[in-house]
Tab-separated table of C-alpha atoms and ligand atoms in Angstrom:
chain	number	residue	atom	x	y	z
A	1	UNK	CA	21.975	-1.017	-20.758
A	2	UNK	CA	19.621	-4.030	-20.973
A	3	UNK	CA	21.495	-4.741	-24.121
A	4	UNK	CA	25.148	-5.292	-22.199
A	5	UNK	CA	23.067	-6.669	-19.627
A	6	UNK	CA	22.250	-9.639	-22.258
A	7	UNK	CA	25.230	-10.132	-24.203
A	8	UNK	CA	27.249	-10.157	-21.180
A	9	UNK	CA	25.063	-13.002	-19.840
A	10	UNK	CA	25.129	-14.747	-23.679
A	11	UNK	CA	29.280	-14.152	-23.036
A	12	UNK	CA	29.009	-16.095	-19.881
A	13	UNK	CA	26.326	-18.939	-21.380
A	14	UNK	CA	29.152	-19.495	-24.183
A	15	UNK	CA	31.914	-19.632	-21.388
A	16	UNK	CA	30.158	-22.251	-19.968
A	17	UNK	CA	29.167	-24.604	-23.160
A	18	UNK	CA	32.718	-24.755	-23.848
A	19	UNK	CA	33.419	-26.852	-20.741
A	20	UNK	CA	34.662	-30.179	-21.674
A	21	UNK	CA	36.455	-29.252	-24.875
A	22	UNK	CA	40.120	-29.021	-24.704
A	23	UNK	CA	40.245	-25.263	-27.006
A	24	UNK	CA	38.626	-22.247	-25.661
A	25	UNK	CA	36.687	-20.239	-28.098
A	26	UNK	CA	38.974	-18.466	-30.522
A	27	UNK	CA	37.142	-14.889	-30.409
A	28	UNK	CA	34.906	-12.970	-27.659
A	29	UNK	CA	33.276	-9.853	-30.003
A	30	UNK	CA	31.086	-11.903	-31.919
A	31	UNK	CA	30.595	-14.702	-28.957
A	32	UNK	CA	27.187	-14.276	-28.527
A	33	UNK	CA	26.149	-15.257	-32.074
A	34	UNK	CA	28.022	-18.692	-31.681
A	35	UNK	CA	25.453	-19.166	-28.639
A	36	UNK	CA	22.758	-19.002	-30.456
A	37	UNK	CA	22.894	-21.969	-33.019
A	38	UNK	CA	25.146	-24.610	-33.961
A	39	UNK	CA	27.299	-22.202	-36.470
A	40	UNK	CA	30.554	-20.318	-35.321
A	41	UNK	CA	31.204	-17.290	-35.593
A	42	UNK	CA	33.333	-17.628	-38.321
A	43	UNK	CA	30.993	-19.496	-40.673
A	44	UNK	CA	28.679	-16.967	-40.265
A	45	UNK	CA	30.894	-14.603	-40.989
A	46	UNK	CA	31.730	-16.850	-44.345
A	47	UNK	CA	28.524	-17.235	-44.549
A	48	UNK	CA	27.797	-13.487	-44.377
A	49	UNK	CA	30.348	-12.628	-47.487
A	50	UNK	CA	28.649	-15.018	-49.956
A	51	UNK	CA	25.638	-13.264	-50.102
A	52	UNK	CA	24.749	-11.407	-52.864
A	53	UNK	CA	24.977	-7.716	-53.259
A	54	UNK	CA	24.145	-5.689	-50.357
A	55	UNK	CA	23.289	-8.380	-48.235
A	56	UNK	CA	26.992	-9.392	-47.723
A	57	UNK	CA	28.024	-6.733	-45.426
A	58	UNK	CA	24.300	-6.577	-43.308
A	59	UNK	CA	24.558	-7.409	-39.718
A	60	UNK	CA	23.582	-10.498	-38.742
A	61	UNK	CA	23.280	-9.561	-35.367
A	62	UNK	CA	20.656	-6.829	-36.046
A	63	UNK	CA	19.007	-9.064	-38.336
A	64	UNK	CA	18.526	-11.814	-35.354
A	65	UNK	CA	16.613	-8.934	-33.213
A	66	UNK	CA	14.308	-7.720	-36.271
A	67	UNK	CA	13.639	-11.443	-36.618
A	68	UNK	CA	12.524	-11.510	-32.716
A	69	UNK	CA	9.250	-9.596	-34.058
A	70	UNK	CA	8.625	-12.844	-36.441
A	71	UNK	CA	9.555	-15.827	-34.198
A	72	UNK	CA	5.834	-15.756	-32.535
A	73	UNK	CA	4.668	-16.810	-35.709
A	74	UNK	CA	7.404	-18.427	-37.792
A	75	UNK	CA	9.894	-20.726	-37.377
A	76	UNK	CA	12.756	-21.087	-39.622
A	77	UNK	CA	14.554	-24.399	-38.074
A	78	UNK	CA	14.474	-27.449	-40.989
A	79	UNK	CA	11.418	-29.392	-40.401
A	80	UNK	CA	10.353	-27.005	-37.495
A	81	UNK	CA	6.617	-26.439	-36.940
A	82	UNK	CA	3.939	-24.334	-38.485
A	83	UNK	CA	2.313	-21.826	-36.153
A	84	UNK	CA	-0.115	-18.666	-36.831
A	85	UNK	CA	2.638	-18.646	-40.276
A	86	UNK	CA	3.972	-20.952	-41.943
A	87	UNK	CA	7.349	-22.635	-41.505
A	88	UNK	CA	9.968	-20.535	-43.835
A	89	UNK	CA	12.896	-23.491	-43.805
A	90	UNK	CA	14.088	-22.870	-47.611
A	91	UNK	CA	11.935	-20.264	-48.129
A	92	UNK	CA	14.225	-18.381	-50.753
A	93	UNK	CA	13.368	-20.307	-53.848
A	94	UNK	CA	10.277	-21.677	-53.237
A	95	UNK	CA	7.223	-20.284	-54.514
A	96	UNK	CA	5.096	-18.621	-52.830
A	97	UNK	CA	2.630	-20.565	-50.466
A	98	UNK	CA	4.071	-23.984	-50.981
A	99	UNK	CA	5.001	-24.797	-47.648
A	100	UNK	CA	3.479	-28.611	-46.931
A	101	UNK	CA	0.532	-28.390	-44.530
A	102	UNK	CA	-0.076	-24.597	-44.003
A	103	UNK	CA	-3.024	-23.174	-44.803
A	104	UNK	CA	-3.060	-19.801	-47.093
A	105	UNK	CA	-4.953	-17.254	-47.840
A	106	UNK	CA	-6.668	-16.940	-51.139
A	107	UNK	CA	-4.859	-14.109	-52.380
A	108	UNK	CA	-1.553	-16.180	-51.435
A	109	UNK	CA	-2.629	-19.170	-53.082
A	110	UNK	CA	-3.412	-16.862	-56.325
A	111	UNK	CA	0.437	-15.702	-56.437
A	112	UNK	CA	2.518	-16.539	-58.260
A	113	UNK	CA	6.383	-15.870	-58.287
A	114	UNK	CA	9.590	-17.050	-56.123
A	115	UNK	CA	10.716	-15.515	-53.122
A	116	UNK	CA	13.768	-13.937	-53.794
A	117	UNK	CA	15.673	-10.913	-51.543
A	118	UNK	CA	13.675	-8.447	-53.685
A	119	UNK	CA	10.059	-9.847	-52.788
A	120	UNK	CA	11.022	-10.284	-49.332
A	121	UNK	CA	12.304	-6.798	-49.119
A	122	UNK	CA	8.274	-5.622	-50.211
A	123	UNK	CA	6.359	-7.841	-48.781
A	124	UNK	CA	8.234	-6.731	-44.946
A	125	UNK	CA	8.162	-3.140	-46.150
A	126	UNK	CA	4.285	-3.441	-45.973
A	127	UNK	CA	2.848	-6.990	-46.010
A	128	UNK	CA	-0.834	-5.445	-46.823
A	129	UNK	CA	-0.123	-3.492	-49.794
A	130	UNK	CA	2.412	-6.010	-51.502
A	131	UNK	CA	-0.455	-8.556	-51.670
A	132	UNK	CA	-3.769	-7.165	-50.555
A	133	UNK	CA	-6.290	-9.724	-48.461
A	134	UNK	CA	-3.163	-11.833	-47.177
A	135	UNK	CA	-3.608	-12.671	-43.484
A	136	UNK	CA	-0.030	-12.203	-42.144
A	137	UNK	CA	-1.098	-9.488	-39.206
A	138	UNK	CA	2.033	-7.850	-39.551
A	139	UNK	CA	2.698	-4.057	-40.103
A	140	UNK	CA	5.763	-4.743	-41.752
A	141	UNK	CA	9.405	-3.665	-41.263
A	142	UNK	CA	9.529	0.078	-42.291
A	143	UNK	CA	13.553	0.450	-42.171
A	144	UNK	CA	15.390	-0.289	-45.081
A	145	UNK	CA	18.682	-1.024	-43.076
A	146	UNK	CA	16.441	-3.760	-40.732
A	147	UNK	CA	14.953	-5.188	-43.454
A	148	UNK	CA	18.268	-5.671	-45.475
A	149	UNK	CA	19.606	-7.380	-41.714
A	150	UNK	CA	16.791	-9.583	-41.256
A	151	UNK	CA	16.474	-10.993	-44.942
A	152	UNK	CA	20.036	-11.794	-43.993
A	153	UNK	CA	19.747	-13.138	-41.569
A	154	UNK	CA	17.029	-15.310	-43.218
A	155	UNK	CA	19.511	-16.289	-45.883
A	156	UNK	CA	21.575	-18.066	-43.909
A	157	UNK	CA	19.364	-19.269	-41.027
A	158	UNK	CA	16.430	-20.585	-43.772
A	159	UNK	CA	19.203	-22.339	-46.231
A	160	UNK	CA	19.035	-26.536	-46.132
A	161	UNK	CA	22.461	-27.437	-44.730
B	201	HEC	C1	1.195	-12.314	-36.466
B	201	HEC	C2	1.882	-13.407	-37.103
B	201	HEC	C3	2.985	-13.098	-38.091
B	201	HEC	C4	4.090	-12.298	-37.930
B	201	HEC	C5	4.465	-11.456	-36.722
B	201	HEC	C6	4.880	-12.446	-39.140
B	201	HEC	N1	4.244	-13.288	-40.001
B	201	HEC	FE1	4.937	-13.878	-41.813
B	201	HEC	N2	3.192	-14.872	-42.186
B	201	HEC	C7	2.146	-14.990	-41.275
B	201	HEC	C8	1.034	-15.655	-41.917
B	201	HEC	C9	-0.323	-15.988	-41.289
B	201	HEC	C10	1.449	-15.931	-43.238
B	201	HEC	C11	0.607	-16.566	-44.355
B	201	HEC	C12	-0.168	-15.437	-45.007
B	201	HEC	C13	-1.317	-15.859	-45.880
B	201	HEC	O1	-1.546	-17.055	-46.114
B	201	HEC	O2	-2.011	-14.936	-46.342
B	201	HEC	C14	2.818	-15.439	-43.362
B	201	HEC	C15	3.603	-15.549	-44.516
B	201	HEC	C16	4.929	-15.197	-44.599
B	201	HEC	C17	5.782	-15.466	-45.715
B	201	HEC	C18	5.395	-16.217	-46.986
B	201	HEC	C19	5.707	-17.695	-46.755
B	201	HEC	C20	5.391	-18.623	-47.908
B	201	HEC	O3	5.446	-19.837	-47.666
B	201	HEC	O4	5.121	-18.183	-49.022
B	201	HEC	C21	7.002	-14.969	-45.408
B	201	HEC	C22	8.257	-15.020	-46.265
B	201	HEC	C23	6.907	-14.356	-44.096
B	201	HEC	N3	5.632	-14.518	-43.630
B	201	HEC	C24	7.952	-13.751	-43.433
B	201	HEC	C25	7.819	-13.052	-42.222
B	201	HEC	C26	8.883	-12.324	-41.580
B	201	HEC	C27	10.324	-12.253	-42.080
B	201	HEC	C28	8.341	-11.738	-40.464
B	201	HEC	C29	9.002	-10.800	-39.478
B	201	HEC	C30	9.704	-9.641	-40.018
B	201	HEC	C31	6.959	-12.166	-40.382
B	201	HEC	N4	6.678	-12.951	-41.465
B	201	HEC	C32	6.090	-11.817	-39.359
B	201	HEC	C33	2.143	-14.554	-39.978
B	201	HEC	C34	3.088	-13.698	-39.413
């Protein structure tokens, strides 16, 4: 219920940003994702399909709510702060514990390897066992389906423009 609640009041935010443009907004199932960054819906449904493997049909949607439990401590904006974690702009690609200015934890510093969908999709399943004495307080992500959603999601909201 909450959940119609919200989307019909994201529905109604959208209505509203398109004031001043001379085209309405070309679909209303997938409106609330186009209020919620600069992409459109269909871009991040293009988007979406050029992932690899199973990633491609995930649900970005889901994948922005799973991501709600990481936004206290993370942003993923280009240039966007560090707060209790580090800043994950680019983060696929990048080795791990590279990102300017944060401060790791030993055992992060002593890793070494590339984030890539597959280390992602351990270190959410359980953040303490992947790589014992980190200090991301997080239990982790225990469903497979989320976890495919959010990394995702991360994909396309962490990849330089
Ligand atoms: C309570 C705060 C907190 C939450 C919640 C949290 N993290 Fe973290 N995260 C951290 C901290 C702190 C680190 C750095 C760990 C270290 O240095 O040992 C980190 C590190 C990471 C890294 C490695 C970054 C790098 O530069 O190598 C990734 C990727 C990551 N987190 C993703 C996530 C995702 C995705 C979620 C949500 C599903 C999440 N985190 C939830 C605090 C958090």
């Amino acid at each position: 219920m909450r959940r119609l609640l919200l989307a019909t009041v994201l529905i109604a935010a959208l209505a509203g940003c398109g004031q001043g443009e001379t085209q309405a907004p070309s679909s209303s199932s997938t409106a609330p994702v186009a209020a919620q960054g600069a992409r459109s819906p269909e871009e991040i449904q293009a988007a979406l399909a050029a992932l690899p493997g199973p990633y491609a049909t995930a649900n970005y949607e889901a994948g922005r709510r799973v991501f709600a439990q990481c936004r206290s401590c993370h942003t993923i904006n280009a240039g966007g702060q560090h707060r209790v974690g580090p800043n994950l702009h680019g983060v696929f690609g990048r080795e791990i514990g590279t990102a300017a200015g944060f401060n790791y934890s030993q055992a992060v510093q002593n890793a070494d390897f590339a984030w890539d969908a597959a280390q992602l999709d351990h270190w959410l399943a359980n953040p303490q066992t992947f790589l014992p004495g980190n200090r991301m307080a997080f239990a982790g992500v225990r469903d497979e389906e989320q976890r495919r959603d959010v990394i995702a999601y991360l994909m396309i909201e962490t990849a330089p423009q």
